[in-house]
Coordinates of C-alpha atoms in Angstrom, one line a residue:
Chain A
X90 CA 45.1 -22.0 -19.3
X91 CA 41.4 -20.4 -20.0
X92 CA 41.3 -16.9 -18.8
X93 CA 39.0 -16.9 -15.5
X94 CA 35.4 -15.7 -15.4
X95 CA 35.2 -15.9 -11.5
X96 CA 37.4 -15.8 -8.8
X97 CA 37.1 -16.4 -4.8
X98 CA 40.2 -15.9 -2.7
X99 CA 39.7 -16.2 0.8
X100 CA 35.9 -16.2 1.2
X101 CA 34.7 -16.5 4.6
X102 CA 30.4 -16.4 5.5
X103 CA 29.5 -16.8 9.1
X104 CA 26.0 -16.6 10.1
X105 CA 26.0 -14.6 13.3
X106 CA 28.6 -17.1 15.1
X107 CA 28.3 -20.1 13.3
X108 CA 30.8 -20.5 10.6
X109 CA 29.4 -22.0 7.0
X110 CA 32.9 -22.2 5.6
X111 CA 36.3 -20.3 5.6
X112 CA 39.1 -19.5 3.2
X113 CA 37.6 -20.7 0.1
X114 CA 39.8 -20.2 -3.2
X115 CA 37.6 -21.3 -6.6
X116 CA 38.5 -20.0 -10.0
X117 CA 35.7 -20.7 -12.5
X118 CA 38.0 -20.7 -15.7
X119 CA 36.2 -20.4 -19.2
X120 CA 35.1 -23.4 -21.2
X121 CA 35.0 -25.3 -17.6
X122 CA 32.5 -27.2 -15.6
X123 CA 32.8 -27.6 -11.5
X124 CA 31.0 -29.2 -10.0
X125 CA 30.3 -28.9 -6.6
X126 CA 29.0 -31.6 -3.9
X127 CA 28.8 -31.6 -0.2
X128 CA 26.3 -32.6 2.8
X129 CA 23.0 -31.1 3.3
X130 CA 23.9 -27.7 5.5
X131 CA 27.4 -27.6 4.0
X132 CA 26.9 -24.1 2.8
X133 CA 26.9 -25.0 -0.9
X134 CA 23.5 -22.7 -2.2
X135 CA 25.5 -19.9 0.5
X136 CA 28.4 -20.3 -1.6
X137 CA 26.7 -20.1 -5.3
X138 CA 24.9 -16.9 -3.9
X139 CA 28.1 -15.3 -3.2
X140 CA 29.2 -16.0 -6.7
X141 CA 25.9 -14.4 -7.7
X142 CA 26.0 -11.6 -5.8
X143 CA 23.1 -12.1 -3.9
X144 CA 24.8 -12.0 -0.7
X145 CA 28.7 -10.8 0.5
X146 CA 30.9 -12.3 2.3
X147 CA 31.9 -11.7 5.7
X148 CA 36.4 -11.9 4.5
X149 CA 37.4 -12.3 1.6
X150 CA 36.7 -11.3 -2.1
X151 CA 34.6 -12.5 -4.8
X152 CA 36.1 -11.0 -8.1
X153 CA 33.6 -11.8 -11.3
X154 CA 35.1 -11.1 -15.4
X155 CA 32.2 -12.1 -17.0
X156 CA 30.5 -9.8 -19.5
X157 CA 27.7 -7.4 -17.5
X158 CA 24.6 -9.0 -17.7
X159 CA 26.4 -13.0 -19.0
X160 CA 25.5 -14.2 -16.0
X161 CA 22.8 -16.4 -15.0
X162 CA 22.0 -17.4 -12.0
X163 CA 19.6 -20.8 -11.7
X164 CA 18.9 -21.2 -7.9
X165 CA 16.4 -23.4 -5.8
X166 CA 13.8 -20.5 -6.4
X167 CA 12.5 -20.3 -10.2
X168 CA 11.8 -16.6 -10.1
X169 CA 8.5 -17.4 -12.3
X170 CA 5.7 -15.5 -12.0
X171 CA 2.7 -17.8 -12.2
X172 CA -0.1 -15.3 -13.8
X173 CA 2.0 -15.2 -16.8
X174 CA 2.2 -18.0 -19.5
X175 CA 5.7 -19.7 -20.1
X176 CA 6.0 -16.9 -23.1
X177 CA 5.5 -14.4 -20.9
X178 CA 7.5 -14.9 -18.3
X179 CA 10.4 -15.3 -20.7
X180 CA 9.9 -12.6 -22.3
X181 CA 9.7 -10.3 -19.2
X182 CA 12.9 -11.7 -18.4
X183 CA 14.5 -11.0 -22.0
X184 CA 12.9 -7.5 -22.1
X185 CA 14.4 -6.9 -18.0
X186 CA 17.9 -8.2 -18.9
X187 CA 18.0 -5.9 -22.4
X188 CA 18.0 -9.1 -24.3
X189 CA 17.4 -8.7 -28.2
X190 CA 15.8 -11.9 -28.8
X191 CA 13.0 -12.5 -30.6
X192 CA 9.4 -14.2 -29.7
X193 CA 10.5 -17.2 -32.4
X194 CA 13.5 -17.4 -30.1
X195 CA 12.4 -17.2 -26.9
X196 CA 9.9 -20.1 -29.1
X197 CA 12.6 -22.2 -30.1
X198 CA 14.3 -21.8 -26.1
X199 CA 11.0 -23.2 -25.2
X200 CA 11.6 -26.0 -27.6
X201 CA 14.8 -26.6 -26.3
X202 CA 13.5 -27.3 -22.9
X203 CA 10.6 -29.2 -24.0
X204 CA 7.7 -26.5 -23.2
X205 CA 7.2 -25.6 -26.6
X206 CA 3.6 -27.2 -26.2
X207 CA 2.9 -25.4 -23.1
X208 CA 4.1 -21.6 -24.3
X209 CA 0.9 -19.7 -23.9
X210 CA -0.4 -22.1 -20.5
X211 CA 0.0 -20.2 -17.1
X212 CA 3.5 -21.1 -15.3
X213 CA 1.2 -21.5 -12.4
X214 CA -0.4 -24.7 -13.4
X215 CA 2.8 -26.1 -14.2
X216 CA 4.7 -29.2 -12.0
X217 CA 8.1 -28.6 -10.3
X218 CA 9.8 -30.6 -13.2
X219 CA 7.9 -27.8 -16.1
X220 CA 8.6 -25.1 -13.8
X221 CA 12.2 -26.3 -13.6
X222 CA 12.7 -26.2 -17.1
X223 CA 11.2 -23.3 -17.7
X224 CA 14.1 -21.7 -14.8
X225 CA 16.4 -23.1 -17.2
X226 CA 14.9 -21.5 -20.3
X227 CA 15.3 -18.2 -18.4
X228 CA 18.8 -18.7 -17.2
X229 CA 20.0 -19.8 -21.0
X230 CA 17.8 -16.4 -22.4
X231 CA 21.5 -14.5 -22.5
X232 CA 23.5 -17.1 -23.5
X233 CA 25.3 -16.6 -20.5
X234 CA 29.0 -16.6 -19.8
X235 CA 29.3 -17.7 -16.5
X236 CA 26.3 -20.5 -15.6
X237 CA 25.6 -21.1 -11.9
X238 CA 23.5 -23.8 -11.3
X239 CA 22.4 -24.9 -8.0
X240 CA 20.8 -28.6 -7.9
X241 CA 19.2 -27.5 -11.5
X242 CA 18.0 -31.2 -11.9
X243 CA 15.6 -30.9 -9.1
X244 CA 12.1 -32.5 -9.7
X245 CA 13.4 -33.2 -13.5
X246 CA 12.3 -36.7 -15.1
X247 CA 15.1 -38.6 -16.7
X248 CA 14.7 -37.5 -20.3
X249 CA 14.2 -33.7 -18.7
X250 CA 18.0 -34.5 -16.9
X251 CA 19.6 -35.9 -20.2
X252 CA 18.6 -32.6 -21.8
X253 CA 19.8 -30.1 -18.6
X254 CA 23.2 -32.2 -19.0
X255 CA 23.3 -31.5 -22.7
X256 CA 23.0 -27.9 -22.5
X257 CA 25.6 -28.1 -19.9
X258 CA 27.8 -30.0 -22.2
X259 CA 27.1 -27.1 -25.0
X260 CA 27.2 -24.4 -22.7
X261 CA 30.8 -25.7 -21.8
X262 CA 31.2 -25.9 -25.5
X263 CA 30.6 -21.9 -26.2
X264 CA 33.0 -21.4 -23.8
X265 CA 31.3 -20.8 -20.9
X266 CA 32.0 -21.4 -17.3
X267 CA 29.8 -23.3 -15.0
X268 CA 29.4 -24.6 -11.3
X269 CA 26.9 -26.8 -10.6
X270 CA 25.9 -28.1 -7.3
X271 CA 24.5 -31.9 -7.4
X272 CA 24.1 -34.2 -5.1
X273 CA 24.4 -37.1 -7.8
X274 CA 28.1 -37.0 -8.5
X275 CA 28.2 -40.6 -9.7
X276 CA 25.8 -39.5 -12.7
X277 CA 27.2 -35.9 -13.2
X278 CA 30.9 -36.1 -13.0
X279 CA 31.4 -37.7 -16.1
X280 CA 30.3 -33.9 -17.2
X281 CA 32.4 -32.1 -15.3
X282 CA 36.1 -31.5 -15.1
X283 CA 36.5 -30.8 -11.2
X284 CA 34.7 -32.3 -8.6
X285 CA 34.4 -30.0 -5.4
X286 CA 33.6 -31.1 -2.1
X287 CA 32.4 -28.6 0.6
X288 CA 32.9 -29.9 4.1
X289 CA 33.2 -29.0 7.1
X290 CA 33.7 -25.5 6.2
X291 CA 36.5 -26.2 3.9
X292 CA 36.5 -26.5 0.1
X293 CA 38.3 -29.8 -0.9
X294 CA 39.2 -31.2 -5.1
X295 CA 37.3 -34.0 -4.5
X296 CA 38.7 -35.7 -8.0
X297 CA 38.9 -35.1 -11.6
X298 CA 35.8 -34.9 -13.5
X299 CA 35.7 -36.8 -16.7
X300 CA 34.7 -34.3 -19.5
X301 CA 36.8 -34.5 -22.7
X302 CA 38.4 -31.1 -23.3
Chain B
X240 CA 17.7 0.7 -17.5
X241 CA 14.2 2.2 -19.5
X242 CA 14.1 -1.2 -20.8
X243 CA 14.0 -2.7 -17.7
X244 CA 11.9 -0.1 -16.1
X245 CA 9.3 -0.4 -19.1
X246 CA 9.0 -4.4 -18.6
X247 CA 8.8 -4.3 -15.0
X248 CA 5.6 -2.0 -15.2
X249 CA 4.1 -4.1 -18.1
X250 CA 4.5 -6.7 -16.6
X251 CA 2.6 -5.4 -13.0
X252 CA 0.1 -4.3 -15.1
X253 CA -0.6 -7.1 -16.9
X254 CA -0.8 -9.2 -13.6
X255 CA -3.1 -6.7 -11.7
X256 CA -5.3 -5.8 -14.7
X257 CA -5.5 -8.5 -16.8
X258 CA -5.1 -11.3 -14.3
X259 CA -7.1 -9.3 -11.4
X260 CA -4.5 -10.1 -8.8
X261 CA -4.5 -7.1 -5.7
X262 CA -6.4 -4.0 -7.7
X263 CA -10.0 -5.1 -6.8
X264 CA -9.3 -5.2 -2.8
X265 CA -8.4 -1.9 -3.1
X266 CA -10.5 -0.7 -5.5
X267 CA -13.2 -1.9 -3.0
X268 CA -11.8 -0.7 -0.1
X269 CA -11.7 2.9 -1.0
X270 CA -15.6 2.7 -2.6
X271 CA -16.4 1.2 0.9
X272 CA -14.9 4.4 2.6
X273 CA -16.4 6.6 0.7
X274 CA -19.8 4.7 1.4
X275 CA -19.3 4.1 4.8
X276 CA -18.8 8.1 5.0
X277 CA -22.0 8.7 3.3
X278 CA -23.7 6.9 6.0
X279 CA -23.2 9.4 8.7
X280 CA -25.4 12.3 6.7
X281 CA -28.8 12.9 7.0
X282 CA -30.7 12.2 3.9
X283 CA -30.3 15.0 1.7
X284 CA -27.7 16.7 3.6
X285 CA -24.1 17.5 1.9
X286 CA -20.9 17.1 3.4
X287 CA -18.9 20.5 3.2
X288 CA -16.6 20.2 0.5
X289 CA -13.6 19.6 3.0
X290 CA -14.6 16.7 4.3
X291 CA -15.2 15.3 1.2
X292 CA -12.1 15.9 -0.5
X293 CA -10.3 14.6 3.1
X294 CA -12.5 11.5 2.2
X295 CA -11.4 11.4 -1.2
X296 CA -7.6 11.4 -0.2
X297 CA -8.0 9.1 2.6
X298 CA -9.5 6.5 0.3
X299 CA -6.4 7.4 -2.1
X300 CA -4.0 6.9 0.5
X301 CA -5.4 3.5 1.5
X302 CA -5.8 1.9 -2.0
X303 CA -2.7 2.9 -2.5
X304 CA -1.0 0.9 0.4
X305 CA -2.7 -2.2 -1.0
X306 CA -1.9 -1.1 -4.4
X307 CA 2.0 -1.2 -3.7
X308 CA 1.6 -4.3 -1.0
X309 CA 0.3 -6.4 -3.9
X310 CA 2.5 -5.3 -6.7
X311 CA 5.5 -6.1 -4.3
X312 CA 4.3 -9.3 -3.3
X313 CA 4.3 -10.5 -7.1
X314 CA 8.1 -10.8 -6.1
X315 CA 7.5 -13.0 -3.4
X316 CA 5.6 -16.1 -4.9
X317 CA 8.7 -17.8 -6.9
X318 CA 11.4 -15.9 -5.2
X319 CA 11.5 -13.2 -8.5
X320 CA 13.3 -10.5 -6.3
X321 CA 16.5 -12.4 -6.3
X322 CA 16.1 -12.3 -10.1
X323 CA 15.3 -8.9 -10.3
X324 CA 18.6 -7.8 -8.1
X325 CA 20.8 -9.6 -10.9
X326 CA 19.5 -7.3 -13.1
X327 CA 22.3 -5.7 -15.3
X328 CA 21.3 -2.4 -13.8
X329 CA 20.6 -0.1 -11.1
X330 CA 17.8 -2.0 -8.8
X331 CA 16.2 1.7 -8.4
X332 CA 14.3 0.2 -12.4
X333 CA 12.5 -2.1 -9.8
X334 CA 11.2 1.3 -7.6
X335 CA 10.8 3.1 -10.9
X336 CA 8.6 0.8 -12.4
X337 CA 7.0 -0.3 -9.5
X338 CA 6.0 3.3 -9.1
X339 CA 4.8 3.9 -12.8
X340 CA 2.4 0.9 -12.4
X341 CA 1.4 2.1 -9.1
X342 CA 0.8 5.6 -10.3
X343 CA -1.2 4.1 -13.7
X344 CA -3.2 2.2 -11.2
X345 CA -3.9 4.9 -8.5
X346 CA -5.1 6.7 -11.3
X347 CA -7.5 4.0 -12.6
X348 CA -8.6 4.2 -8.9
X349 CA -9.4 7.8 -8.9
X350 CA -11.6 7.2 -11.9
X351 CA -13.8 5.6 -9.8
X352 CA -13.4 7.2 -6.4
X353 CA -13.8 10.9 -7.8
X354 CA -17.7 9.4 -9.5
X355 CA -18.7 7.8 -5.8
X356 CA -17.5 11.0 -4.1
X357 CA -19.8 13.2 -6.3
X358 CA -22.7 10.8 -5.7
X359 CA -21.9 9.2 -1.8
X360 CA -21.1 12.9 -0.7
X361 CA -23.4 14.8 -2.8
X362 CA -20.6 17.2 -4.3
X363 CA -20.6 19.0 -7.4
X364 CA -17.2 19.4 -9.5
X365 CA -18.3 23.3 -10.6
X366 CA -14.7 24.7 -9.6
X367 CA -11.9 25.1 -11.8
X368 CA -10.9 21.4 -12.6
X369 CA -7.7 21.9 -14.1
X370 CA -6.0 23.4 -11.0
X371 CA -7.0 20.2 -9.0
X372 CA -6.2 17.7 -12.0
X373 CA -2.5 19.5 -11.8
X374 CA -2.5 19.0 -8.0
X375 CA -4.0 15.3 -8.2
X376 CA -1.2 14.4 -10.5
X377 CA 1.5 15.8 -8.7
X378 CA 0.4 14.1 -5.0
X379 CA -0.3 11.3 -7.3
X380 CA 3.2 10.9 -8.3
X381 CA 4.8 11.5 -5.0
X382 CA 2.2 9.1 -3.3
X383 CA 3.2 6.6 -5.8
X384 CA 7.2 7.3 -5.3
X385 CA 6.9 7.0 -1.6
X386 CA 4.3 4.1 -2.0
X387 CA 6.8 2.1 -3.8
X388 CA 9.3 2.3 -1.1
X389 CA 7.0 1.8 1.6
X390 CA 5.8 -1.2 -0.7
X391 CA 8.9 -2.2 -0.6
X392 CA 9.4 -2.4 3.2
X393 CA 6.4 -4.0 3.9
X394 CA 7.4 -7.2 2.1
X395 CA 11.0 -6.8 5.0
X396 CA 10.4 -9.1 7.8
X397 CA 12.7 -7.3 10.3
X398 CA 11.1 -5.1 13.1
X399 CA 13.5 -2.0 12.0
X400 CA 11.3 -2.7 8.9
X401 CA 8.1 -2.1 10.2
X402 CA 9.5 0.8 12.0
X403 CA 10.4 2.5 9.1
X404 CA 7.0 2.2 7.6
X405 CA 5.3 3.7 10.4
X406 CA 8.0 6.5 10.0
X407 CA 7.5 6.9 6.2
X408 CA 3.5 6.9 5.9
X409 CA 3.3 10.5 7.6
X410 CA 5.6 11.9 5.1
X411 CA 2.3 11.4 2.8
X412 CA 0.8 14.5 4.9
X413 CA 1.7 17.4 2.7
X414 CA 1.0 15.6 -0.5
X415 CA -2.7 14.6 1.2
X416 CA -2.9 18.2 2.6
X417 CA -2.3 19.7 -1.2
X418 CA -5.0 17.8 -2.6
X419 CA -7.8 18.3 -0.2
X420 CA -7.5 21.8 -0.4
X421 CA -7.5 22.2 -3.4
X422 CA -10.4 19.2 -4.1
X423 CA -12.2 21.3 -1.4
X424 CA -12.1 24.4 -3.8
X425 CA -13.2 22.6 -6.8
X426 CA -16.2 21.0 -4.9
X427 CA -17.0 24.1 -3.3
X428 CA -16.9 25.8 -7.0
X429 CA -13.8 27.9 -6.6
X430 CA -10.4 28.3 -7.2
X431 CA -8.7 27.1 -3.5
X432 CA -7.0 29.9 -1.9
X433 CA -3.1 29.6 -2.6
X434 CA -3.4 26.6 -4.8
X435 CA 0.1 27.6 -7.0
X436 CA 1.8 27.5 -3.1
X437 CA 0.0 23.7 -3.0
X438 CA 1.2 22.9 -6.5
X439 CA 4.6 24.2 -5.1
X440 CA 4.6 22.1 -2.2
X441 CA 3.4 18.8 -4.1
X442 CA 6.1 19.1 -6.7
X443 CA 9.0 20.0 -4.2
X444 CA 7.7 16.5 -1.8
X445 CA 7.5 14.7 -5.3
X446 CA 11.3 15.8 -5.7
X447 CA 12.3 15.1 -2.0
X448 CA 10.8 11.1 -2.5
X449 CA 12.3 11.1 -5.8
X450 CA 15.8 11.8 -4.4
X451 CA 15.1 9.9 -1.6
X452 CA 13.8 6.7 -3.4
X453 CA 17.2 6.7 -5.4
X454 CA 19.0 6.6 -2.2
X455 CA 17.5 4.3 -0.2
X456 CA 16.4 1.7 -2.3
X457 CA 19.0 0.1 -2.9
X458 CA 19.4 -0.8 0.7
X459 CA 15.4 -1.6 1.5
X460 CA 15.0 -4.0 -1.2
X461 CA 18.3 -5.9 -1.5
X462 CA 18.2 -9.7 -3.2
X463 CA 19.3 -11.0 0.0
X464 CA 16.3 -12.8 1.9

């Protein structure tokens, strides 16, 4: 069994009185992708922020073994700031997280996403589907250990998605473990090995995920 | 940490200067004050060198809340703060840096504000300069420490938020107290009586915001929205 990167036992989050979910076990195990489904309102996005960090739970513990700093977090916000050019903004975000990469990587991550053309344009100009992949060029800057994606395909074309699902598939590769809310399970659980339901406050294995090991 | 310090406040200072974004509001706001003061002379007159260093300060004091309001709000467009909490390191690089491009900023300010006050006030700067570049640079840096908290807690939404703002600004007194006395002395051409107890008093309030900047942060500017 792969060593975990990420473990919930227990977690409860109630907002004031209302209850989002209760007693929810998850272990993220290395080399794994999860990928989590549920309703609109289920408490999914609440859920990935816990695994963040960005918010605690009210029971419950949230116990994370990745490497300081090998976590990325890719959220419905794209943290971009738009008066800086694509180049810029990643490398603010490499220079912040004590990344040693170079401007030909941070280049060749641009590539990668397809914004290699648009490097030195201002992320403010750019659609929701550029300033998506940007987000994902930022949350792939430090090659991270534990990948937490929350609808990443969101305003993505179709070639844009084929590439966000091959860097899932080689992020798996290296070893790395990843939850990933979607709301198209039909089209991503062929990448995943578990597929997790969140309803009704209640986390339920909704099925085996197809990925080869 | 330095590192991420060091990008946070190249990265404000690239936005403000280069891109123009906050700087020239306050900039204009503190030439206007000046101005505005100059008004209420008679033509010729010249304001006692009290009042014009009080002018000075105020001016200071209010570019500086705009200063710190826009830097902060660079956080807010794309929902950055949530990125820079998952930071691999203390979230105090956020107020640091924040506070090193506020201070480079003020300073840029001053440039210009200590020009209009010669000119809108009709002052002369014939007292012993050093003393009051000492003092500006100490209330400088404590305005900037305790303006990057307060910058902090004005992007908060909750009313305890606000509160604590209204709390925090008259901390500011001393530091504003230190440098109009001594500004007085250097536009009244003389060294300002007791200005090493007004250096004193500036560096012990830059200490107290220091420490309390450390503190507190962490729990005025969490990643949680």
């Amino acid at each position: 069994m792969a060593s975990a990167l990420l473990e919930l036992r227990g977690i409860a989050k109630f907002y004031g009185h209302r209850c989002v979910f209760r007693a929810v076990d998850l272990v993220v195990a290395r080399g794994t992708v999860q990928l989590l489904t549920g309703a609109n309102g289920a408490g999914k996005s609440t859920l990935m922020r816990l695994m963040a960090g960005l918010q605690r739970p009210n029971a419950g513990s949230c116990a994370c073994h990745a490497a300081e700093g090998r976590v990325a977090y890719l959220g419905h916000a794209t943290f971009l700031y738009p008066g800086l050019t694509a180049l810029e903004n990643l490398a603010f975000w490499k220079k912040a997280q004590g990344s040693r990469l170079t401007e030909a990587d941070l280049m060749a991550l641009l590539e990668r996403v397809g914004l290699e053309r648009h490097a030195h344009e201002r992320a403010g100009i750019f659609s929701r589907g550029m300033a998506q992949r940007l987000n994902l060029a930022r949350a792939l800057l430090v090659a991270p250990e534990l990948l937490l994606l929350d609808e990443p395909g969101t305003g993505l074309d179709s070639r844009a998605a084929v590439m966000l699902r091959e860097e899932i598939v080689q992020a798996r590769q290296r070893g790395a473990g990843i939850v990933w809310i979607s709301h198209d399970v039909a089209a991503d659980a062929p990448f995943a090995d578990k597929v997790l339901t969140l309803e009704q406050g209640r986390l339920h294995e909704g099925g085996q995920g197809a990925a080869t090991p | 940490m330095m590192r991420a310090v060091l990008a946070i406040a190249r990265k404000d200072l690239t936005l403000t200067l280069a891109r123009g974004g906050g700087l020239v509001q306050a900039l204009l706001l503190g030439l206007l004050l000046l101005f505005m003061f100059s008004l209420s002379q008679e033509v010729g007159e010249r304001m006692s060198p009290q009042g014009a260093a009080a002018i000075f300060w105020l001016a200071s004091a209010f570019c500086q809340v705009l200063i710190f309001n826009a830097l902060y709000g660079l956080e807010e467009v794309h929902g950055a703060r949530q990125g820079l909490a998952l930071l691999p390191c203390p979230v105090q690089a956020v107020w640091i840096g924040k506070a090193l491009a506020g201070l480079a900023l003020l300073l840029l300010a001053q440039t210009l504000f200590v020009p209009a006050t010669v000119i809108f006030l009709g002052q002369d700067m014939s007292g012993e300069w050093w003393w009051a570049l000492a003092v500006l640079l100490l209330a400088d840096l404590g305005m900037a420490l305790l303006g990057s908290l307060l910058g902090a807690l004005s992007q908060g939404q909750a009313a305890k938020e606000s509160i604590l703002s209204i709390v925090l600004f008259p901390l500011l007194a001393p530091l504003l107290l230190a440098g109009i006395r001594v500004g007085a002395g250097l536009f009244a051409g003389r060294t300002a009586e007791g200005v090493t107890q007004w250096i004193g008093v500036a560096a012990a309030f830059d200490a107290l915001f220091a420490a309390a900047g450390l503190v507190l942060f962490a729990y005025i500017y969490p990643g949680e929205e």
